Each structure stands twice: as structure tokens, then as C-alpha cells.
């Protein structure tokens, strides 16, 4: 049984827009903080443990234009593992091992969960994650909270039709006051 | 110059409204109040961590609604708790636009006018630390005026899905330092941030 693992860089005020660049008032804001060797290792372990990636179209396109240019274990992992993109418009995905999901989100994700054995990692992909949270399809959340208030930008959590209860599986402080939390959905 | 620290609950999705009881703050048709109550009842470690250092508090700052509700609740309850004495004894500054606002509890002082001006003046008048609790509307105007110097946040592992958020658009951008963090056995995080 696959597990949907959402992983995000998030500001103290809940903003997840453009932590690593792109067009935004504060592009790359997460890079201003050292996340220490432990923080780097957390991201590497998380990627190496993933069985597949589930991405929104914009995040997919960003990854697809970057990862094929790199070499090394991490790049091999990203370039090799199965990628699933949620998009109604993407016609010909060019990144190796990609499938486009066009159907109902709940059905597609439940099918993935039954077919993939292990972590299905969702990074960035703000709109997709909001859809997954609304449908209660997220099994685990990895948040790297940076000690900064941005005051503007897209937030991860928006209003949802129900509440949810999670358990805190891990909480560590790394580098410049960066808080890593792992939360598991209690069902 | 006094520093102003906001001591607040936050859900995973950043909601701060009405954590303790459903009738605490039902404004804007909020029906999910009391979302922190069950967790906090079983996690005394979180309450203690959030209160640590409160001995240094020179005064508390409230909006009118939180003053009436929170102070009122703890000063009239008969159940034993760690809040009643602190809330009675600590000087309380209540921000209101109404110069006639009635403040029924002891050690309360009205700061009448636009909060952004009156709280800035209150901060300039002395030294030490002021703490604010709850008071979403007041907090948002102070965040927008860059008058909040730090936060002690009790972060609980639930999403609420609606209600007033701790941080809204318009908060002045700032780099913070994580000065303290306590992870409780029951899965809350008490995190203290100060302006870097």
C-alpha cells in the first residue's frame, strides 16, 4: 500500500510559494537560512526513500527542466523513478518515466496508493496539495519551517470542509532555527 | 523600550480562533471552536512550556473581546488552574477605540484610541516585556505596523480548516530567530521566536 507523503518548505506564516526561486516578491527565501548537515540529510533521505513522485503540472515542469541536467545518486533517483503528473493540459511529458493523471483526483490517487508500494512523494505542487488535503488523501506531511515572516504569497493551508487530526512523529531543529516536523494522519 | 510578545495557539493550518471553547469566539460564524481543548487537557507539558518565563511579564495586552472573554472566564471559574492568579495580578492593558469601555476586572487599564498608536506609545514608555494573548484583530493590526517583537506559539497537530489565522497578508516581513523549542510527549511543539 502506497503512502502519500507531502513535503514542503514553509515560512513561519505558512507561505510555500517559491521557496527556491521563481517569480515572487522574495524568490528563493528558503536559501537565506542554513539548514545544516542534518537538514540536508533529511531531504536526501526523503528523496532516496521515495518510490514515486506525484506532482502538479508547474512543479513537474520545473523538475523536468532541471533534473535531467544533473548527475549523481540523487539525480539518478529523480530521473529514474516513476513520475505522475496531475494535469488536464500536459500532452507530451518529456521527462523519463512519466505518466499523466487526467481522471478524478480521488480515484487516481487511490489507484496509485494500491499500485505503488512505499512513499509517493509530493513536493511543491501547491494547488495539488490543497486538493489532496481537502479530499483527506495525505498520509504524511514533512514540513521544513523557516524562521521568517513573508507577509505575502500563497499559503499551503486554505479553508477545508473538515478538520483533521495528526500525530507528530518527528520534530527536530536544524541549522539556523529551521524546524523539521513529520506528521502522520490519524485515521 | 518594551518588547511585545504574542503568546498564541496555532493549529497546523495556522488557525488561532477560539482554541479553548466553542463559545470563546464564535465571530464570523466560526463553529469549530474548542479545537485545542482536548489536546491541552492531556498535555500539561505544553501549557507549562508556553507559560515558562511569564514571571518576567510586566503587563498583558488584550483586545476588548479577548479581555472580556478570557480574563472573564479565568477570573470567575471555580476550577483550580494555573492562570487565575497570573491573570488577576498582572497589569492588563486593554486596547479599545471606545474611551468609555468598561473594564470590570482588577489591575486593568484602558488604552483608548487607535491601537497602532496607543500600543506603540505603551511600548515606548518603559522597559521589560509585554505579553499579548489571543486578540486576533488587535494582533493583525500590530503585525501590520511591525509592533510585535516575538511569539511563543503552541503548535498543535490538528487542522481546523476555517477561522481566523495567526498570520495574514500584510504582516511586515521579518527574519526571526528560533530561541526556544519544546516538543512534548503528546506531540505539541512550543516554539519561541524573536526578531533576529
Short mmCIF file of C-alpha atoms in Angstrom, two decimals:
data_model
loop_
_atom_site.label_atom_id
_atom_site.label_comp_id
_atom_site.label_asym_id
_atom_site.label_seq_id
_atom_site.Cartn_x
_atom_site.Cartn_y
_atom_site.Cartn_z
CA UNK A 1 0.00 0.00 0.00
CA UNK A 2 1.45 3.34 -1.04
CA UNK A 3 1.60 6.34 1.22
CA UNK A 4 1.10 9.94 0.07
CA UNK A 5 3.93 11.98 1.60
CA UNK A 6 3.70 15.73 1.10
CA UNK A 7 6.92 17.63 1.63
CA UNK A 8 7.14 21.42 1.73
CA UNK A 9 9.38 24.32 2.63
CA UNK A 10 7.15 26.69 4.57
CA UNK A 11 7.61 30.08 6.20
CA UNK A 12 6.53 30.70 9.79
CA UNK A 13 3.46 32.48 8.40
CA UNK A 14 2.52 29.49 6.26
CA UNK A 15 3.72 30.65 2.84
CA UNK A 16 5.01 27.95 0.46
CA UNK A 17 5.37 29.99 -2.71
CA UNK A 18 8.73 29.98 -4.49
CA UNK A 19 11.00 28.90 -1.62
CA UNK A 20 13.69 28.03 -4.15
CA UNK A 21 13.24 30.71 -6.79
CA UNK A 22 10.70 31.57 -9.48
CA UNK A 23 8.79 34.78 -9.92
CA UNK A 24 7.86 36.12 -6.47
CA UNK A 25 8.48 39.13 -4.22
CA UNK A 26 11.05 37.13 -2.23
CA UNK A 27 12.29 34.44 -4.65
CA UNK A 28 14.41 31.74 -3.04
CA UNK A 29 13.62 32.87 0.50
CA UNK A 30 14.46 29.47 1.99
CA UNK A 31 18.07 29.73 0.76
CA UNK A 32 18.76 32.53 3.21
CA UNK A 33 18.79 30.01 6.03
CA UNK A 34 21.34 27.33 6.69
CA UNK A 35 19.56 24.05 7.27
CA UNK A 36 22.71 22.29 8.46
CA UNK A 37 24.08 18.89 7.53
CA UNK A 38 21.15 17.27 9.28
CA UNK A 39 18.65 19.25 7.25
CA UNK A 40 20.42 18.35 4.00
CA UNK A 41 20.46 14.69 5.01
CA UNK A 42 16.74 14.78 5.79
CA UNK A 43 15.99 15.96 2.23
CA UNK A 44 18.33 13.38 0.67
CA UNK A 45 16.90 10.51 2.75
CA UNK A 46 13.38 11.59 1.93
CA UNK A 47 14.13 11.55 -1.81
CA UNK A 48 16.04 8.27 -1.74
CA UNK A 49 13.21 6.59 0.20
CA UNK A 50 10.53 7.65 -2.27
CA UNK A 51 9.16 5.08 -4.72
CA UNK A 52 7.47 7.61 -6.97
CA UNK A 53 6.75 11.31 -7.39
CA UNK A 54 3.28 12.80 -7.63
CA UNK A 55 3.38 16.38 -8.87
CA UNK A 56 1.27 19.24 -10.09
CA UNK A 57 1.97 20.43 -13.62
CA UNK A 58 4.01 23.53 -12.76
CA UNK A 59 6.26 21.80 -10.25
CA UNK A 60 6.64 18.90 -12.69
CA UNK A 61 7.80 21.23 -15.44
CA UNK A 62 10.32 22.86 -13.11
CA UNK A 63 11.72 19.47 -12.08
CA UNK A 64 11.66 18.13 -15.64
CA UNK A 65 13.74 21.02 -16.92
CA UNK A 66 16.28 20.78 -14.09
CA UNK A 67 16.94 17.17 -13.02
CA UNK A 68 17.97 15.70 -16.40
CA UNK A 69 20.88 18.19 -16.39
CA UNK A 70 22.35 16.73 -13.20
CA UNK A 71 24.39 13.62 -12.40
CA UNK A 72 24.86 11.72 -9.17
CA UNK A 73 22.82 9.46 -6.90
CA UNK A 74 20.08 12.00 -6.18
CA UNK A 75 19.67 12.98 -9.83
CA UNK A 76 19.67 9.31 -10.88
CA UNK A 77 16.96 8.69 -8.33
CA UNK A 78 14.77 11.57 -9.56
CA UNK A 79 15.37 10.83 -13.22
CA UNK A 80 14.74 7.13 -12.79
CA UNK A 81 11.73 6.77 -10.51
CA UNK A 82 8.15 6.87 -11.78
CA UNK A 83 6.60 10.34 -12.04
CA UNK A 84 2.87 11.01 -12.02
CA UNK A 85 1.67 14.45 -13.07
CA UNK A 86 -1.81 15.71 -12.39
CA UNK A 87 -2.75 17.79 -15.42
CA UNK A 88 -5.57 18.16 -17.88
CA UNK A 89 -3.43 20.04 -20.39
CA UNK A 90 0.01 18.39 -20.43
CA UNK A 91 0.13 16.36 -23.64
CA UNK A 92 3.63 15.02 -24.18
CA UNK A 93 5.66 14.81 -20.98
CA UNK A 94 9.32 14.55 -21.88
CA UNK A 95 10.92 13.56 -18.60
CA UNK A 96 11.77 9.87 -18.39
CA UNK A 97 9.18 7.55 -16.78
CA UNK A 98 6.28 9.99 -16.57
CA UNK A 99 2.56 9.29 -16.63
CA UNK A 100 -0.12 11.99 -16.80
CA UNK A 101 -3.13 11.60 -14.49
CA UNK A 102 -6.23 13.13 -16.06
CA UNK A 103 -9.04 11.48 -14.12
CA UNK A 104 -10.82 12.25 -10.87
CA UNK A 105 -8.16 13.09 -8.26
CA UNK A 106 -9.51 10.80 -5.54
CA UNK A 107 -9.74 7.82 -7.89
CA UNK A 108 -6.31 8.43 -9.40
CA UNK A 109 -4.63 8.79 -6.02
CA UNK A 110 -6.34 5.73 -4.57
CA UNK A 111 -5.27 3.72 -7.60
CA UNK A 112 -1.66 4.93 -7.11
CA UNK A 113 -1.82 4.03 -3.44
CA UNK A 114 -2.85 0.48 -4.31
CA UNK A 115 -0.29 0.08 -7.11
CA UNK A 116 2.80 1.66 -5.59
CA UNK A 117 4.40 0.04 -2.59
CA UNK A 118 6.10 2.73 -0.48
CA UNK A 119 6.29 6.51 -0.31
CA UNK A 120 4.68 8.56 -3.08
CA UNK A 121 6.36 11.91 -2.62
CA UNK A 122 4.56 15.18 -3.39
CA UNK A 123 6.83 18.25 -3.36
CA UNK A 124 5.82 21.85 -4.01
CA UNK A 125 2.66 21.48 -6.16
CA UNK A 126 0.63 23.90 -4.03
CA UNK A 127 -2.71 23.55 -5.79
CA UNK A 128 -2.45 19.77 -5.95
CA UNK A 129 -1.62 19.55 -2.25
CA UNK A 130 -4.59 21.77 -1.39
CA UNK A 131 -6.78 19.37 -3.39
CA UNK A 132 -5.28 16.36 -1.61
CA UNK A 133 -5.81 17.94 1.82
CA UNK A 134 -9.42 18.81 1.01
CA UNK A 135 -10.04 15.18 -0.01
CA UNK A 136 -8.13 13.83 3.01
CA UNK A 137 -5.70 11.95 0.77
CA UNK A 138 -2.48 12.97 2.54
CA UNK A 139 -0.97 10.30 4.81
CA UNK A 140 2.15 12.12 5.94
CA UNK A 141 3.39 15.71 5.97
CA UNK A 142 7.04 16.73 6.06
CA UNK A 143 7.35 20.42 6.84
CA UNK A 144 10.59 22.34 6.95
CA UNK A 145 9.60 25.57 8.68
CA UNK A 146 11.94 28.50 8.12
CA UNK A 147 12.07 31.27 10.75
CA UNK A 148 10.83 34.04 8.51
CA UNK A 149 7.63 36.03 8.10
CA UNK A 150 6.91 36.89 4.47
CA UNK A 151 3.53 38.59 4.81
CA UNK A 152 2.56 37.74 1.24
CA UNK A 153 2.42 34.75 -1.06
CA UNK A 154 0.45 31.56 -1.50
CA UNK A 155 -0.22 29.55 1.63
CA UNK A 156 -0.26 25.78 1.90
CA UNK A 157 -3.32 25.54 4.12
CA UNK A 158 -6.57 27.09 2.98
CA UNK A 159 -10.08 26.52 4.27
CA UNK A 160 -11.23 22.90 4.13
CA UNK A 161 -14.65 21.35 4.61
CA UNK A 162 -13.50 19.25 7.56
CA UNK A 163 -10.92 19.15 10.32
CA UNK A 164 -8.19 16.54 10.69
CA UNK A 165 -6.07 15.11 13.49
CA UNK A 166 -2.40 14.22 13.04
CA UNK A 167 0.31 12.79 15.22
CA UNK A 168 3.72 14.36 15.48
CA UNK A 169 6.16 11.58 14.57
CA UNK A 170 9.30 13.69 14.48
CA UNK A 171 10.36 17.23 15.38
CA UNK A 172 13.93 18.45 15.07
CA UNK A 173 15.62 21.82 14.92
CA UNK A 174 18.44 22.09 12.38
CA UNK A 175 20.79 24.83 11.17
CA UNK A 176 19.56 28.43 11.64
CA UNK A 177 16.44 27.62 13.65
CA UNK A 178 14.84 25.57 10.90
CA UNK A 179 12.18 23.28 12.30
CA UNK A 180 11.59 19.90 10.67
CA UNK A 181 8.33 18.19 11.52
CA UNK A 182 6.92 14.87 10.34
CA UNK A 183 3.20 14.46 10.87
CA UNK A 184 1.14 11.35 10.25
CA UNK A 185 -2.57 11.44 9.62
CA UNK A 186 -4.50 9.74 12.44
CA UNK A 187 -7.49 7.99 10.95
CA UNK B 1 11.64 50.18 25.04
CA UNK B 2 9.26 47.41 26.00
CA UNK B 3 9.10 44.32 23.83
CA UNK B 4 5.78 42.81 22.86
CA UNK B 5 5.46 39.03 22.67
CA UNK B 6 2.35 37.32 21.30
CA UNK B 7 1.57 34.08 23.14
CA UNK B 8 -0.78 32.13 20.90
CA UNK B 9 -2.14 28.76 19.97
CA UNK B 10 -1.84 27.72 16.37
CA UNK B 11 -3.24 24.72 14.57
CA UNK B 12 -1.22 23.05 11.85
CA UNK B 13 -3.10 25.18 9.34
CA UNK B 14 -2.39 28.38 11.23
CA UNK B 15 -5.78 28.95 12.85
CA UNK B 16 -5.80 30.81 16.17
CA UNK B 17 -9.52 31.45 16.67
CA UNK B 18 -11.34 30.12 19.70
CA UNK B 19 -8.92 27.35 20.73
CA UNK B 20 -10.26 26.74 24.22
CA UNK B 21 -14.03 26.61 23.94
CA UNK B 22 -16.69 26.69 21.23
CA UNK B 23 -18.24 29.86 22.68
CA UNK B 24 -14.92 31.63 23.21
CA UNK B 25 -15.02 33.48 19.89
CA UNK B 26 -17.80 32.40 17.52
CA UNK B 27 -17.46 35.57 15.41
CA UNK B 28 -17.66 35.29 11.61
CA UNK B 29 -19.88 32.22 12.02
CA UNK B 30 -16.99 30.13 13.30
CA UNK B 31 -18.31 26.77 14.51
CA UNK B 32 -15.11 24.81 15.07
CA UNK B 33 -14.05 26.42 18.36
CA UNK B 34 -12.52 24.37 21.16
CA UNK B 35 -10.11 22.60 18.83
CA UNK B 36 -7.20 22.84 21.30
CA UNK B 37 -9.13 21.81 24.40
CA UNK B 38 -8.82 18.06 24.17
CA UNK B 39 -5.12 18.14 23.40
CA UNK B 40 -4.32 20.67 26.13
CA UNK B 41 -6.30 18.74 28.75
CA UNK B 42 -3.92 15.81 28.22
CA UNK B 43 -0.72 17.76 27.68
CA UNK B 44 0.22 19.75 30.79
CA UNK B 45 3.80 19.87 29.48
CA UNK B 46 2.68 22.14 26.63
CA UNK B 47 0.86 24.54 28.95
CA UNK B 48 3.86 24.73 31.25
CA UNK B 49 6.28 25.37 28.38
CA UNK B 50 4.12 28.18 26.99
CA UNK B 51 3.91 29.79 30.44
CA UNK B 52 7.64 29.47 31.19
CA UNK B 53 9.16 32.90 31.68
CA UNK B 54 5.80 34.53 32.36
CA UNK B 55 7.24 35.69 35.71
CA UNK B 56 9.16 38.33 33.74
CA UNK B 57 5.98 39.74 32.22
CA UNK B 58 5.42 43.35 33.09
CA UNK B 59 1.98 43.54 31.63
CA UNK B 60 -0.52 41.93 29.34
CA UNK B 61 -2.11 43.44 26.27
CA UNK B 62 -5.59 42.47 25.12
CA UNK B 63 -8.14 43.40 22.56
CA UNK B 64 -11.53 44.19 24.04
CA UNK B 65 -13.11 40.85 23.08
CA UNK B 66 -10.33 38.63 24.41
CA UNK B 67 -10.16 40.68 27.61
CA UNK B 68 -13.86 40.19 28.28
CA UNK B 69 -13.88 36.55 27.40
CA UNK B 70 -10.54 35.14 28.53
CA UNK B 71 -9.98 37.21 31.66
CA UNK B 72 -13.64 36.90 32.48
CA UNK B 73 -13.55 33.15 32.14
CA UNK B 74 -10.49 32.56 34.31
CA UNK B 75 -11.42 35.09 36.98
CA UNK B 76 -14.84 33.59 37.52
CA UNK B 77 -14.10 29.88 37.22
CA UNK B 78 -14.02 27.76 40.36
CA UNK B 79 -11.84 25.01 38.89
CA UNK B 80 -8.23 25.03 40.09
CA UNK B 81 -5.86 26.25 37.36
CA UNK B 82 -2.52 28.00 36.89
CA UNK B 83 -3.99 31.05 35.10
CA UNK B 84 -6.36 32.75 37.55
CA UNK B 85 -3.70 34.26 39.84
CA UNK B 86 -1.48 35.43 36.98
CA UNK B 87 -4.40 36.97 35.12
CA UNK B 88 -5.66 38.77 38.22
CA UNK B 89 -2.30 40.17 39.40
CA UNK B 90 -0.61 41.14 36.15
CA UNK B 91 -1.39 44.67 34.90
CA UNK B 92 -3.69 44.40 31.91
CA UNK B 93 -3.73 46.95 29.10
CA UNK B 94 -6.87 46.79 27.03
CA UNK B 95 -6.87 48.38 23.59
CA UNK B 96 -10.19 49.85 22.51
CA UNK B 97 -11.43 52.65 20.30
CA UNK B 98 -14.11 53.33 22.90
CA UNK B 99 -12.85 55.75 25.60
CA UNK B 100 -15.78 54.67 27.81
CA UNK B 101 -15.08 50.92 27.59
CA UNK B 102 -15.92 49.19 30.85
CA UNK B 103 -13.12 47.09 32.34
CA UNK B 104 -14.62 45.02 35.16
CA UNK B 105 -11.53 43.10 36.29
CA UNK B 106 -8.76 44.23 38.68
CA UNK B 107 -5.47 45.77 37.51
CA UNK B 108 -6.89 46.80 34.16
CA UNK B 109 -6.03 49.96 32.27
CA UNK B 110 -7.76 51.22 29.17
CA UNK B 111 -5.59 52.33 26.26
CA UNK B 112 -8.16 54.18 24.20
CA UNK B 113 -7.62 55.17 20.61
CA UNK B 114 -6.09 53.59 17.54
CA UNK B 115 -4.21 50.53 18.80
CA UNK B 116 -1.33 51.09 16.42
CA UNK B 117 -0.64 54.44 18.12
CA UNK B 118 -1.52 53.56 21.69
CA UNK B 119 0.43 50.30 21.76
CA UNK B 120 3.45 51.96 20.14
CA UNK B 121 3.34 54.55 22.92
CA UNK B 122 2.88 51.89 25.59
CA UNK B 123 5.96 50.12 24.27
CA UNK B 124 7.99 53.34 24.29
CA UNK B 125 7.03 54.25 27.86
CA UNK B 126 9.04 51.65 29.74
CA UNK B 127 11.19 48.56 29.74
CA UNK B 128 10.51 44.89 30.16
CA UNK B 129 8.18 42.60 28.39
CA UNK B 130 4.54 42.87 27.45
CA UNK B 131 2.65 39.74 26.52
CA UNK B 132 -0.47 39.53 24.43
CA UNK B 133 -2.85 36.60 24.34
CA UNK B 134 -5.46 35.77 21.69
CA UNK B 135 -6.80 39.10 20.36
CA UNK B 136 -6.69 38.25 16.65
CA UNK B 137 -7.92 41.60 15.35
CA UNK B 138 -5.52 43.58 17.51
CA UNK B 139 -2.67 41.22 16.67
CA UNK B 140 -3.18 41.66 12.93
CA UNK B 141 -3.07 45.44 13.15
CA UNK B 142 0.07 45.30 15.30
CA UNK B 143 1.73 42.85 12.88
CA UNK B 144 0.97 45.21 10.03
CA UNK B 145 2.53 48.09 11.99
CA UNK B 146 5.58 45.99 12.87
CA UNK B 147 4.96 46.25 16.62
CA UNK B 148 5.25 42.56 17.51
CA UNK B 149 8.74 41.55 18.65
CA UNK B 150 8.29 37.85 19.15
CA UNK B 151 6.00 34.89 19.51
CA UNK B 152 5.53 31.99 21.87
CA UNK B 153 3.47 29.55 19.83
CA UNK B 154 1.83 26.37 20.98
CA UNK B 155 1.58 24.40 17.74
CA UNK B 156 -0.93 21.57 17.81
CA UNK B 157 -1.12 18.70 15.30
CA UNK B 158 -4.64 19.31 14.03
CA UNK B 159 -6.09 21.19 11.10
CA UNK B 160 -9.19 23.28 11.75
CA UNK B 161 -9.99 24.25 8.17
CA UNK B 162 -11.64 27.61 8.93
CA UNK B 163 -11.37 30.61 11.21
CA UNK B 164 -9.04 33.50 11.93
CA UNK B 165 -5.43 32.78 11.10
CA UNK B 166 -2.47 33.76 13.25
CA UNK B 167 -0.73 35.37 10.28
CA UNK B 168 -2.50 37.15 7.46
CA UNK B 169 -1.31 39.04 4.41
CA UNK B 170 0.14 42.37 5.38
CA UNK B 171 2.30 41.13 8.25
CA UNK B 172 5.59 43.00 7.96
CA UNK B 173 8.26 40.71 6.52
CA UNK B 174 10.90 39.82 9.09
CA UNK B 175 13.65 37.37 9.77
CA UNK B 176 13.15 35.66 13.11
CA UNK B 177 15.34 33.58 15.39
CA UNK B 178 14.04 30.40 16.93
CA UNK B 179 15.10 30.99 20.55
CA UNK B 180 13.45 28.02 22.25
CA UNK B 181 11.55 24.93 21.22
CA UNK B 182 9.99 22.24 23.34
CA UNK B 183 8.48 19.10 21.85
CA UNK B 184 6.05 17.48 24.26
CA UNK B 185 5.50 13.76 24.61
CA UNK B 186 1.92 14.27 23.45
CA UNK B 187 3.06 15.85 20.19
CA UNK B 188 2.73 19.59 20.65
CA UNK B 189 5.55 21.99 19.86
CA UNK B 190 6.07 25.14 21.88
CA UNK B 191 8.27 27.39 19.79
CA UNK B 192 9.57 30.81 20.77
CA UNK B 193 10.63 33.19 18.02
CA UNK B 194 12.19 36.63 18.40
CA UNK B 195 13.08 39.27 15.85
CA UNK B 196 16.56 38.35 14.59
#
